[in-house]
Amino acid sequence: MVALNGRDLLSLADLSSTELQELLQLATQLKSQKLKLQSNKVLGLLFSKASTRTRVSFTVAMYQLGGQVIDLNPNVTQVSRGEPVQDTARVLDRYLDVLAIRTFAQQELETFANYAKIPVINALTDAEHPCQVLADLMTIQECFGSLNGLTLTYVGDGNNVANSLMLGCALAGMNVRIATPEGYEPDPKIVEQARSLANNQTEVLLTHDPELAAKEAAVLYTDVWASMGQEAEADDRLPIFQAYQISEQLLSLADPQAIVLHCLPAHRGEEITEAVIEGSQSRVWDQAENRMHAQKALLASILGAQ
Ligand code: CP
């Protein structure tokens, strides 16, 4: 079994290609097999943003592994009253075995990881969403048998999901195309990192042309046009992103066997049409289920299981 003993997962780039493959293999096994942690362990969920899938899938995964979960809502801890991250991290370190954090700045997550000796998992920051992309790659592998050489096209905002998809696809030997409006491209540092991981073996393409990006792709992927924390910009973004919707017309340009993914929650009629998300090529519900299997594999690998 892949051994990430005691390690943090702050970015997908914390994994090697081999570790990613082994983690996806374990996640697929855990869909039908039971596994228990070597000893009773406690996971803390410190989420400063709303969550349905990540919160519930981490909780159920930990319970099924024989562990326990504490939901550390910032509103009922001293976090919301401004206790320094360094202090919270050193205290939680003394109680918990692993901590999953959802917050705004990647820097805050990194400070937590620096001050806590226990493993820290990125459950979403403004920069990355690695746990989401583990489930995405697992879903693509289930559909196509392997990942190597496939092309994933992401259409929409160059956000945290786009950033982690670039890293995940590069590690998995996939081509990745990111189509965004001008000014909404993914983080240039992460683009550079993904290109370095791809090592000229696969493509990491940025474009403003969604039709070019969709051509013959195996996977079309999108996310909301305004992420958590960007609500005030949402209305202004609507006309800018209109051409970046996954519609039946855009899907018709992809490979005929293409699948459609969305990390959810979705805004039907904005980034994706009702017909596509509910259509025969949509795999979004399998993708959402796989969050639980992928995170169970991650927890088992970090904490040790038998
Ligand atoms: N995709 C995702 O992270 O969903 P939640 O925000 O509901 O956790």
XYZ file of C-alpha atoms and ligand atoms in Angstrom:
314
model
C 0.000 0.000 0.000
C 1.216 3.535 -0.794
C 2.834 4.919 2.376
C 2.537 8.661 2.925
C 3.250 8.079 6.643
C 2.706 11.288 8.552
C 3.098 13.521 5.496
C 1.191 16.727 4.699
C -0.831 17.140 1.490
C -0.823 20.907 0.906
C -0.574 20.684 -2.891
C -0.959 17.890 -5.428
C 2.675 18.567 -6.267
C 3.534 17.067 -2.856
C 2.949 13.666 -4.520
C 5.198 11.927 -7.026
C 3.641 10.359 -10.138
C 4.090 6.909 -8.609
C 2.484 7.926 -5.310
C -0.462 9.432 -7.200
C -0.963 6.240 -9.221
C -0.759 4.078 -6.077
C -3.201 6.334 -4.229
C -5.717 6.108 -7.096
C -5.307 2.330 -7.167
C -5.947 2.124 -3.404
C -8.968 4.437 -3.718
C -10.443 2.157 -6.386
C -9.853 -0.913 -4.165
C -11.506 0.810 -1.198
C -14.674 1.303 -3.205
C -15.390 -2.393 -2.665
C -13.039 -3.438 0.161
C -12.991 -2.526 3.851
C -9.852 -1.242 5.543
C -9.223 -0.227 9.168
C -6.647 2.150 10.614
C -3.913 0.486 12.693
C -5.157 2.298 15.804
C -7.950 4.670 16.748
C -7.198 8.099 15.268
C -8.938 11.475 15.334
C -9.330 13.796 12.337
C -10.047 17.500 12.891
C -11.928 19.455 10.226
C -11.114 23.172 10.479
C -13.206 24.737 7.726
C -13.457 28.526 7.318
C -15.629 28.178 4.191
C -18.854 26.290 3.520
C -18.650 22.670 2.398
C -21.026 19.799 1.741
C -18.991 17.183 -0.162
C -15.584 17.648 1.459
C -16.927 17.817 5.018
C -19.250 14.806 4.706
C -16.927 12.645 2.592
C -13.988 13.164 4.997
C -16.255 12.409 7.965
C -17.736 9.214 6.522
C -14.346 8.043 5.208
C -12.805 8.444 8.679
C -15.719 6.648 10.385
C -15.489 3.764 7.905
C -11.750 3.465 8.650
C -12.591 3.096 12.363
C -11.475 6.614 13.308
C -13.280 9.626 14.730
C -13.871 13.200 13.558
C -14.176 16.566 15.301
C -15.820 19.359 13.306
C -13.870 22.485 14.332
C -16.215 25.155 13.048
C -14.286 28.457 13.458
C -17.420 30.048 14.938
C -17.291 27.787 17.995
C -13.524 27.934 18.468
C -11.222 30.861 19.281
C -10.212 30.967 15.591
C -13.082 33.365 14.813
C -11.875 35.613 17.688
C -8.457 35.991 16.103
C -6.278 33.453 17.946
C -3.026 33.341 15.954
C -2.677 30.430 13.521
C 0.680 29.530 15.095
C -0.969 29.067 18.513
C -4.013 27.162 17.250
C -1.773 24.857 15.216
C 0.496 23.990 18.170
C -2.486 23.272 20.432
C -4.471 21.163 17.933
C -1.249 19.249 17.295
C -1.382 17.980 20.896
C -4.948 16.614 20.566
C -5.448 15.392 17.003
C -3.789 12.846 14.715
C -4.522 14.629 11.422
C -6.036 17.966 10.453
C -7.900 18.884 7.247
C -8.133 22.646 6.657
C -10.361 24.647 4.301
C -9.411 28.293 4.203
C -8.629 31.255 1.938
C -4.856 31.786 1.753
C -2.476 28.922 0.930
C 0.009 30.747 3.187
C -2.261 30.184 6.200
C -2.372 26.444 5.452
C 1.410 26.399 5.149
C 1.776 28.191 8.503
C -0.490 25.556 10.097
C 1.679 22.819 8.600
C 4.870 24.505 9.823
C 3.641 24.773 13.413
C 1.763 21.443 13.692
C 3.765 18.226 13.634
C 0.679 16.166 12.731
C -0.145 15.768 9.017
C -2.124 18.646 7.509
C -4.362 18.154 4.452
C -5.505 20.893 2.093
C -9.309 20.604 1.978
C -9.406 23.685 -0.360
C -7.622 26.998 -0.414
C -7.849 29.844 -2.918
C -4.794 28.329 -4.633
C -5.552 24.592 -4.747
C -8.092 21.815 -4.231
C -5.961 18.639 -4.308
C -8.503 16.277 -2.684
C -11.038 17.192 -5.377
C -8.583 16.345 -8.129
C -7.712 12.962 -6.563
C -11.400 12.059 -6.944
C -11.519 13.540 -10.459
C -8.578 11.449 -11.661
C -10.053 8.357 -10.004
C -13.317 8.954 -11.886
C -11.547 9.434 -15.236
C -9.520 6.249 -14.661
C -12.730 4.329 -13.895
C -14.273 5.528 -17.158
C -11.303 5.043 -19.497
C -9.228 2.306 -17.786
C -6.108 4.483 -17.632
C -5.122 8.154 -17.609
C -1.978 8.246 -19.697
C -2.304 10.287 -22.892
C -5.906 11.423 -22.310
C -6.805 15.102 -22.776
C -8.765 17.011 -20.122
C -10.220 20.402 -21.039
C -11.237 22.784 -18.263
C -13.472 25.686 -19.321
C -14.200 28.680 -17.064
C -12.431 30.493 -14.241
C -8.724 29.775 -13.721
C -9.338 29.014 -10.040
C -8.037 26.591 -7.411
C -9.597 23.586 -9.181
C -7.964 24.581 -12.496
C -4.622 24.933 -10.681
C -4.839 21.475 -9.093
C -6.087 19.906 -12.337
C -2.978 21.174 -14.146
C -0.726 19.586 -11.518
C -2.742 16.348 -11.338
C -2.905 15.879 -15.112
C 0.818 16.555 -15.484
C 1.613 13.980 -12.781
C -0.776 11.461 -14.383
C 0.660 11.814 -17.914
C -2.439 13.567 -19.251
C -2.726 16.598 -21.522
C -4.540 19.536 -19.947
C -6.095 22.539 -21.664
C -7.396 25.488 -19.643
C -9.764 27.856 -21.488
C -10.534 31.079 -19.600
C -11.489 34.661 -20.427
C -8.565 37.094 -20.553
C -7.572 38.152 -17.060
C -8.931 34.945 -15.452
C -6.020 32.600 -16.252
C -4.732 30.149 -13.615
C -1.833 31.017 -11.284
C 1.277 31.481 -13.504
C 3.532 29.887 -10.853
C 1.380 26.739 -10.844
C 1.291 26.726 -14.680
C 5.099 26.747 -14.597
C 5.133 23.993 -11.965
C 2.742 21.842 -14.033
C 4.834 22.346 -17.181
C 7.916 21.309 -15.257
C 6.135 18.155 -13.991
C 4.892 17.400 -17.537
C 8.537 17.610 -18.670
C 7.591 18.112 -22.356
C 5.904 14.687 -22.376
C 2.363 16.101 -22.189
C 0.693 19.418 -22.994
C -0.280 22.160 -20.494
C -2.135 24.595 -22.759
C -3.693 27.926 -21.775
C -6.130 29.480 -24.237
C -9.004 31.988 -24.448
C -10.768 29.832 -27.095
C -13.124 27.263 -25.488
C -13.964 25.621 -28.849
C -10.313 25.041 -29.688
C -9.771 23.610 -26.203
C -12.786 21.269 -26.393
C -11.839 19.656 -29.731
C -11.534 15.857 -29.342
C -11.020 16.122 -25.575
C -11.769 13.022 -23.485
C -12.956 15.058 -20.491
C -14.744 18.415 -20.322
C -14.638 19.977 -16.861
C -15.990 23.178 -15.350
C -16.586 24.936 -12.036
C -18.562 27.982 -10.910
C -17.580 31.325 -12.449
C -17.263 33.026 -9.023
C -15.775 30.989 -6.169
C -16.323 31.377 -2.416
C -15.068 34.818 -1.404
C -15.823 36.277 -4.881
C -19.608 36.579 -4.419
C -19.517 40.384 -4.845
C -18.085 39.957 -8.367
C -20.548 37.258 -9.458
C -22.943 39.484 -11.443
C -20.125 41.367 -13.182
C -18.582 38.059 -14.247
C -21.725 36.733 -15.994
C -21.228 38.518 -19.361
C -17.453 37.941 -19.294
C -17.847 34.170 -18.888
C -20.892 33.623 -21.155
C -18.838 31.999 -23.942
C -17.260 29.614 -21.417
C -20.329 27.477 -20.721
C -20.294 23.696 -21.204
C -23.295 23.328 -23.505
C -24.391 20.529 -25.853
C -22.788 22.508 -28.685
C -19.392 22.653 -26.917
C -19.668 18.994 -25.906
C -20.303 18.024 -29.563
C -16.731 19.183 -30.356
C -15.190 16.781 -27.841
C -14.487 13.085 -28.440
C -17.832 11.247 -28.930
C -16.997 9.116 -25.833
C -16.100 12.193 -23.752
C -17.294 12.524 -20.180
C -18.304 15.726 -18.370
C -17.146 16.543 -14.836
C -18.048 19.343 -12.417
C -16.723 19.529 -8.854
C -20.085 20.939 -7.597
C -21.987 22.870 -6.424
C -23.168 23.769 -9.945
C -24.989 26.823 -11.261
C -27.141 25.384 -14.049
C -27.542 27.850 -16.913
C -24.221 29.521 -16.078
C -21.064 27.396 -16.376
C -23.014 24.279 -17.452
C -26.415 23.680 -19.011
C -29.119 21.547 -17.400
C -29.052 19.256 -20.482
C -25.323 18.545 -20.102
C -25.150 18.056 -16.334
C -28.167 15.722 -16.460
C -27.120 14.167 -19.788
C -25.714 10.724 -20.627
C -22.092 11.927 -20.715
C -22.187 13.497 -17.251
C -20.279 11.610 -14.522
C -20.669 14.234 -11.803
C -22.435 11.984 -9.269
C -19.765 9.260 -9.538
C -17.190 12.048 -9.220
C -18.854 13.321 -6.023
C -19.029 9.775 -4.577
C -15.355 9.245 -5.338
C -14.409 12.111 -3.030
C -15.073 9.684 -0.157
C -13.049 6.788 -1.607
C -10.119 8.992 -2.622
C -9.933 10.703 0.782
C -10.242 7.337 2.553
C -7.201 6.160 0.589
C -5.370 9.360 1.500
C -6.165 9.052 5.226
C -5.220 5.348 5.278
C -1.961 6.108 3.525
C -1.078 9.008 5.850
C -2.185 7.344 9.105
C -1.343 3.694 8.374
C -3.932 0.961 7.941
C -4.074 -2.840 8.089
N -16.412 20.214 -4.522
C -16.383 20.602 -3.231
O -15.309 20.855 -2.641
O -17.598 20.604 -2.654
P -17.922 21.256 -1.220
O -17.575 22.727 -1.324
O -19.377 20.998 -1.000
O -17.045 20.580 -0.205
